[in-house]
Coordinates of C-alpha atoms in Angstrom, one line a residue:
X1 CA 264.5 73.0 152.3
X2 CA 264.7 72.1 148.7
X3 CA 261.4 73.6 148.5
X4 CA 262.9 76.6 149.0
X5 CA 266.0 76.2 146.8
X6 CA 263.5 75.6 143.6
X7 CA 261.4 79.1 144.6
X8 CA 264.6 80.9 144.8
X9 CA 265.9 79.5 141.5
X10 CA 262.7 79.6 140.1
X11 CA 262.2 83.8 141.4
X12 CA 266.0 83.6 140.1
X13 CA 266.0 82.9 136.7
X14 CA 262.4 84.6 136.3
X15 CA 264.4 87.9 137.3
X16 CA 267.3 86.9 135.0
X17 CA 264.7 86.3 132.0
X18 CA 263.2 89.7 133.2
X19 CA 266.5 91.5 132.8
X20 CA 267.6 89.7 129.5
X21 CA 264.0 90.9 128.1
X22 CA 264.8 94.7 129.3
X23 CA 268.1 95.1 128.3
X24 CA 267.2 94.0 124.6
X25 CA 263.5 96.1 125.0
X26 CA 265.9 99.1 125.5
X27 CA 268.2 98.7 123.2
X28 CA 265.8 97.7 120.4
X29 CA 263.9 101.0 121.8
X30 CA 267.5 103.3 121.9
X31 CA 268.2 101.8 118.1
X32 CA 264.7 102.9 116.8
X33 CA 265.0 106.5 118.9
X34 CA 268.5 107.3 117.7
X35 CA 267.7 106.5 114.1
X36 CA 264.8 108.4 114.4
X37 CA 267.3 110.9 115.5
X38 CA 270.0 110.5 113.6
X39 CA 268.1 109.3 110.3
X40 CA 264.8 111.1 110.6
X41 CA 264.1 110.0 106.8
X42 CA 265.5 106.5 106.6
X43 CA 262.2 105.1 105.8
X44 CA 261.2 107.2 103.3
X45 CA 264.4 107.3 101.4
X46 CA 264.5 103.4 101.7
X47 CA 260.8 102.9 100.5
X48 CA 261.7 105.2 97.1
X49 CA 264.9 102.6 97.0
X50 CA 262.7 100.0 97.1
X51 CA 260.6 100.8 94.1
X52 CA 261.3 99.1 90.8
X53 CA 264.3 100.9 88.4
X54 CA 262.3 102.3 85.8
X55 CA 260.2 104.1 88.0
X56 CA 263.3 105.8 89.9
X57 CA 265.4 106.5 86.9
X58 CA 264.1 109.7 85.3
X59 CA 263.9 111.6 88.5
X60 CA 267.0 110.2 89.6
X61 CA 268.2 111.8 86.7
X62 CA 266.3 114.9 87.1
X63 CA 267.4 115.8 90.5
X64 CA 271.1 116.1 88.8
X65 CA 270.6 118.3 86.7
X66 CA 270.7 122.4 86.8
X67 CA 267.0 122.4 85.9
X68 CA 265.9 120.9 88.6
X69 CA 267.5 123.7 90.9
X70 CA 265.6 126.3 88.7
X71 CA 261.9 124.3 90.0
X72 CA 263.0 123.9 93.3
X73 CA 263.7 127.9 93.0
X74 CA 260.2 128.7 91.1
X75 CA 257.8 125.8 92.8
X76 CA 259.8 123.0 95.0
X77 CA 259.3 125.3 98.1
X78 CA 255.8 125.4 97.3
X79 CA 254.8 121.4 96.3
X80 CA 256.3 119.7 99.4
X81 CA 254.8 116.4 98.3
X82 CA 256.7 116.5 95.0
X83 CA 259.8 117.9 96.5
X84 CA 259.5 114.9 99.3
X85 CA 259.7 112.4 96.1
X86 CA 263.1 114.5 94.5
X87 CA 264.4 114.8 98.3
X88 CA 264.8 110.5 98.6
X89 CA 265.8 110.5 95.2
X90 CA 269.1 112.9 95.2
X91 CA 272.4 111.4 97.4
X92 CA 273.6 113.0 100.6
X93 CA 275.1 116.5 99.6
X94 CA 272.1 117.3 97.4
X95 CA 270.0 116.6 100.5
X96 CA 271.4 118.8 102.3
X97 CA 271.9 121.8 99.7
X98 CA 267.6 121.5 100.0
X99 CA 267.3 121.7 103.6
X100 CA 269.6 124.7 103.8
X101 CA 267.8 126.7 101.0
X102 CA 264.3 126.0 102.4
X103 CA 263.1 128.6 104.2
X104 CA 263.1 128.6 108.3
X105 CA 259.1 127.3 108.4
X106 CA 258.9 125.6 105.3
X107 CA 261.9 123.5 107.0
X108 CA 260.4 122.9 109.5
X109 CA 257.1 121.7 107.9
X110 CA 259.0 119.7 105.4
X111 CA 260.7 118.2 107.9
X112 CA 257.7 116.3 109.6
X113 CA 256.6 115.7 106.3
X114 CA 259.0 113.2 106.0
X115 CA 259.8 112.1 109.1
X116 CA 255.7 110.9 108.9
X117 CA 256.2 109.3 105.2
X118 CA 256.8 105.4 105.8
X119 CA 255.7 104.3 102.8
X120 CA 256.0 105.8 99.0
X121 CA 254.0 104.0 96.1
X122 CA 254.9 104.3 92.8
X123 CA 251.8 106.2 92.0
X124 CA 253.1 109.1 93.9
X125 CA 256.5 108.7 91.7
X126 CA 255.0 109.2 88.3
X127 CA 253.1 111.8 89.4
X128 CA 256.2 113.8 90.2
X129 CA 257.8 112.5 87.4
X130 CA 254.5 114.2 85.2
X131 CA 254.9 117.2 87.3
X132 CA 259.0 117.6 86.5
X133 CA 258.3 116.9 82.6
X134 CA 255.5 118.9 82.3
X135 CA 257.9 121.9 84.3
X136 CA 260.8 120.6 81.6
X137 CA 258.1 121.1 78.7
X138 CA 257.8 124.9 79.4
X139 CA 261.4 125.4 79.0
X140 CA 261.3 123.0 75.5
X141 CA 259.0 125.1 74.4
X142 CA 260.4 128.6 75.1
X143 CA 261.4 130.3 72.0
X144 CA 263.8 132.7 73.6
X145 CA 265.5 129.8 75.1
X146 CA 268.3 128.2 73.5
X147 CA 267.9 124.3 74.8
X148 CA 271.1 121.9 75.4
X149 CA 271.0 118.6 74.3
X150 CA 271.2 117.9 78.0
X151 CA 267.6 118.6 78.4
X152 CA 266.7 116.8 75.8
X153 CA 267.8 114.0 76.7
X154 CA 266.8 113.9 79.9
X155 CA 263.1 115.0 79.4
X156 CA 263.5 111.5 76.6
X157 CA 264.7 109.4 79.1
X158 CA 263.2 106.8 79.2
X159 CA 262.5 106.8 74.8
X160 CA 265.4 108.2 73.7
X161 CA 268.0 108.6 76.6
X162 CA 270.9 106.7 76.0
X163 CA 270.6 107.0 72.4
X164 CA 270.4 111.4 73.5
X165 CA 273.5 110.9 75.9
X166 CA 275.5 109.2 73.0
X167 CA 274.9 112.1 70.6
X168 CA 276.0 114.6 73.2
X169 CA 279.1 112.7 74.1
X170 CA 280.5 112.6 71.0
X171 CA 279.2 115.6 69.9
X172 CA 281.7 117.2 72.5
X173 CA 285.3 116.2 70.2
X174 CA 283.3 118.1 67.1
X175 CA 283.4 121.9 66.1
X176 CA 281.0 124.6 66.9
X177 CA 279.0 124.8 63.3
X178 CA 278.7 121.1 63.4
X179 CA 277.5 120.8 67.0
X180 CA 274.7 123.1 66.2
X181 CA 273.7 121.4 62.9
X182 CA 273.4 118.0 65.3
X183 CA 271.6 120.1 67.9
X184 CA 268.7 121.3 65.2
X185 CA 268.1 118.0 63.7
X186 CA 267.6 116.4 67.3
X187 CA 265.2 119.3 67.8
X188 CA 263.1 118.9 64.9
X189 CA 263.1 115.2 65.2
X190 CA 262.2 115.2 68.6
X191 CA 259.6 117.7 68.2
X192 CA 258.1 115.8 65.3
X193 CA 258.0 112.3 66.6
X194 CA 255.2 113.1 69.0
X195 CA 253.0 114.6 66.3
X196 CA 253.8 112.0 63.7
X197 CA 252.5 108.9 66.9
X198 CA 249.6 110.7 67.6
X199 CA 248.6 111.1 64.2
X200 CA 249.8 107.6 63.2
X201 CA 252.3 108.3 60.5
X202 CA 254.0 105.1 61.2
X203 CA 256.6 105.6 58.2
X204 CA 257.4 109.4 59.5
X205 CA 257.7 108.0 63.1
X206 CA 259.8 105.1 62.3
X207 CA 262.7 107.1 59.6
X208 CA 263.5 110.0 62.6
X209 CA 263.7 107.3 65.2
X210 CA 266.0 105.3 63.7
X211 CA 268.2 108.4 62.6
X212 CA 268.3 109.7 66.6
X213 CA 268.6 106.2 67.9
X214 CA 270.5 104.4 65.4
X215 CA 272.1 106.0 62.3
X216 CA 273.3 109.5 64.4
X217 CA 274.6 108.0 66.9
X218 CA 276.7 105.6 64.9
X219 CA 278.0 108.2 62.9
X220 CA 279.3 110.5 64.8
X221 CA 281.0 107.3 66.9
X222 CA 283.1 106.7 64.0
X223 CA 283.6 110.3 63.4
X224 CA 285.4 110.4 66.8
X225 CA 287.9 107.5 65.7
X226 CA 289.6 109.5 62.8
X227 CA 292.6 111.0 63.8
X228 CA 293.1 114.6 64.3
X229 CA 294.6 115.3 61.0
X230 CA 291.4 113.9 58.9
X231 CA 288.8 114.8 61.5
X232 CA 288.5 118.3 60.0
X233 CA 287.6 117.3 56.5
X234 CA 285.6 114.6 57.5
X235 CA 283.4 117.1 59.9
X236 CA 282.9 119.6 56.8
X237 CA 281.8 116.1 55.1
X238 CA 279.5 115.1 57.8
X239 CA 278.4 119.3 58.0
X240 CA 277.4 119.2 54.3
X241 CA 275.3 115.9 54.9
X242 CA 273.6 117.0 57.6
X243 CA 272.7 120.3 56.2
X244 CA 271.4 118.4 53.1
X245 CA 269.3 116.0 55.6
X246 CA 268.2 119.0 57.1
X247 CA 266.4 120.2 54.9
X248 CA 264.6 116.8 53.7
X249 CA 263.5 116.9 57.3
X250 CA 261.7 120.3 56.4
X251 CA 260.3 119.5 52.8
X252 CA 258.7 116.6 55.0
X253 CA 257.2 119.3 57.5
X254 CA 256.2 121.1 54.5
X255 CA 254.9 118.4 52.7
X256 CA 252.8 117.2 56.0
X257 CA 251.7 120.7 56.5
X258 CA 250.6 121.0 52.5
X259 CA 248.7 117.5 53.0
X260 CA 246.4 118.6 55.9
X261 CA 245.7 122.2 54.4
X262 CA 244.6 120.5 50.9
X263 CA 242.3 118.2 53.1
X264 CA 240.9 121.0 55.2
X265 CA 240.4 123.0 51.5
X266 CA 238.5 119.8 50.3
X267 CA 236.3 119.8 53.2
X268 CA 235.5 123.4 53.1
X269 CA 235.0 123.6 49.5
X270 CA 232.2 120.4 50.3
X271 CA 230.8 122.0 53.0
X272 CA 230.2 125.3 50.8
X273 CA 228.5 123.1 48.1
X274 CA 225.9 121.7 50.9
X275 CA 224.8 125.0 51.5
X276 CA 224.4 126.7 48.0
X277 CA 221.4 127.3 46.7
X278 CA 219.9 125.7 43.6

């Protein structure tokens, strides 16, 4: 008799372990299939997350700004991969703005596209972070394009960004003429810098960054703290400075510019004396 007792108990408690094991089976199962329903790209959005800051930042930055509605226009339909990248990065209603502009098949192929992607490395990151800037470049470089400091400082981001984003904050309490003149030395410095590193004109390289990163922003910080009723005078002030700045900054172009050709006429004129004839 007590046999029996222990096989029922023992068929008992096998049967309870049974159903204790399926009921969390399914509902481990019903969590993973109504995520995968309900937040198809949870794992590729939480794998960009999960990548260090620095890698995130610029195209985190990118994806708010109106430029990169003009790529997704011109190429994002196009470079799925790269779009993937900007798709994790933006928040919720930018997320859905993409979806709704994508075209009925692309949708649909972007869609498994993600839903597949488990796992994004930070290789893939600065790739798309090289294909954005190089995209931004083109419009830099347009000469029938007036660029906003915006731009600027986004496509500097990680050199030059916060010092860019202080410029163009308090650049916005200062008149027109004055906004402009700010706007034209950033340009010139910015364009210069690179060609001053790669040729190794350390003293050129070091007196713009400090203006852009240092003694500009600094500046026009105090400028904003004079009241209303001296601001005026003092932004003429700061106008006439600039201007005078302005054009040191292109006696040095010119200077530079003078420097290489006198080389280049040196080299010429040696080559020529190779070659004459005795």
């Amino acid at each position: 008799m007590m046999t029996i007792v222990k096989v029922f108990l023992f068929i008992l408690g096998f049967l309870f372990v049974l159903g204790v094991v399926a009921v969390i089976t399914v509902a481990v199962l019903g969590r993973k299939f109504y995520l995968s329903w309900k937040k198809p790209y949870k794992e590729a959005i939480e794998s960009f997350n999960h990548l260090p800051a620095p890698s995130r930042s610029f195209i985190e930055a990118f994806v708010q700004h109106r430029t990169f509605g003009d790529w997704f226009q011109r190429r994002g339909k196009y470079e799925l991969d790269t779009l993937a990248i900007a798709y994790c990065a933006s928040d919720e209603r930018k997320r859905v703005k993409i979806m709704e502009h994508l075209p009925k098949h692309t949708k649909r192929q972007f869609h498994h596209q993600l839903k597949r992607t488990k796992q994004l490395t930070q290789e893939e990151v600065i790739d798309a972070s090289r294909i954005f800037k190089e995209y931004m470049k083109r419009e830099l470089e347009n000469p029938h394009q007036k660029v906003e400091l915006g731009l600027y400082a986004l496509y500097f981001h990680e050199e030059y960004g916060p010092a860019l984003h202080r410029i163009q904050h308090h650049s916005r309490h200062l008149n027109k003429n004055l906004r402009e003149k700010i706007e034209q030395i950033v340009e010139v410095s910015l364009r210069n810098i690179p060609y001053y590193k790669e040729r190794r004109m350390y003293e050129h390289t070091h007196k713009l960054e400090t203006v852009l990163t240092k003694d500009l922003p600094e500046m026009l910080e105090l400028m904003t703290q004079f009241s209303p009723s001296q601001r005026a005078e003092k932004e003429k002030e700061l106008e006439a400075y600039l201007h005078a700045f302005s054009k040191e900054l292109q006696q040095s172009e010119e200077k530079v510019s003078a420097d290489i050709n006198q080389q280049l006429v040196i080299k010429m004129r040696a080559t020529t004396e190779k070659f004459k004839t005795t």
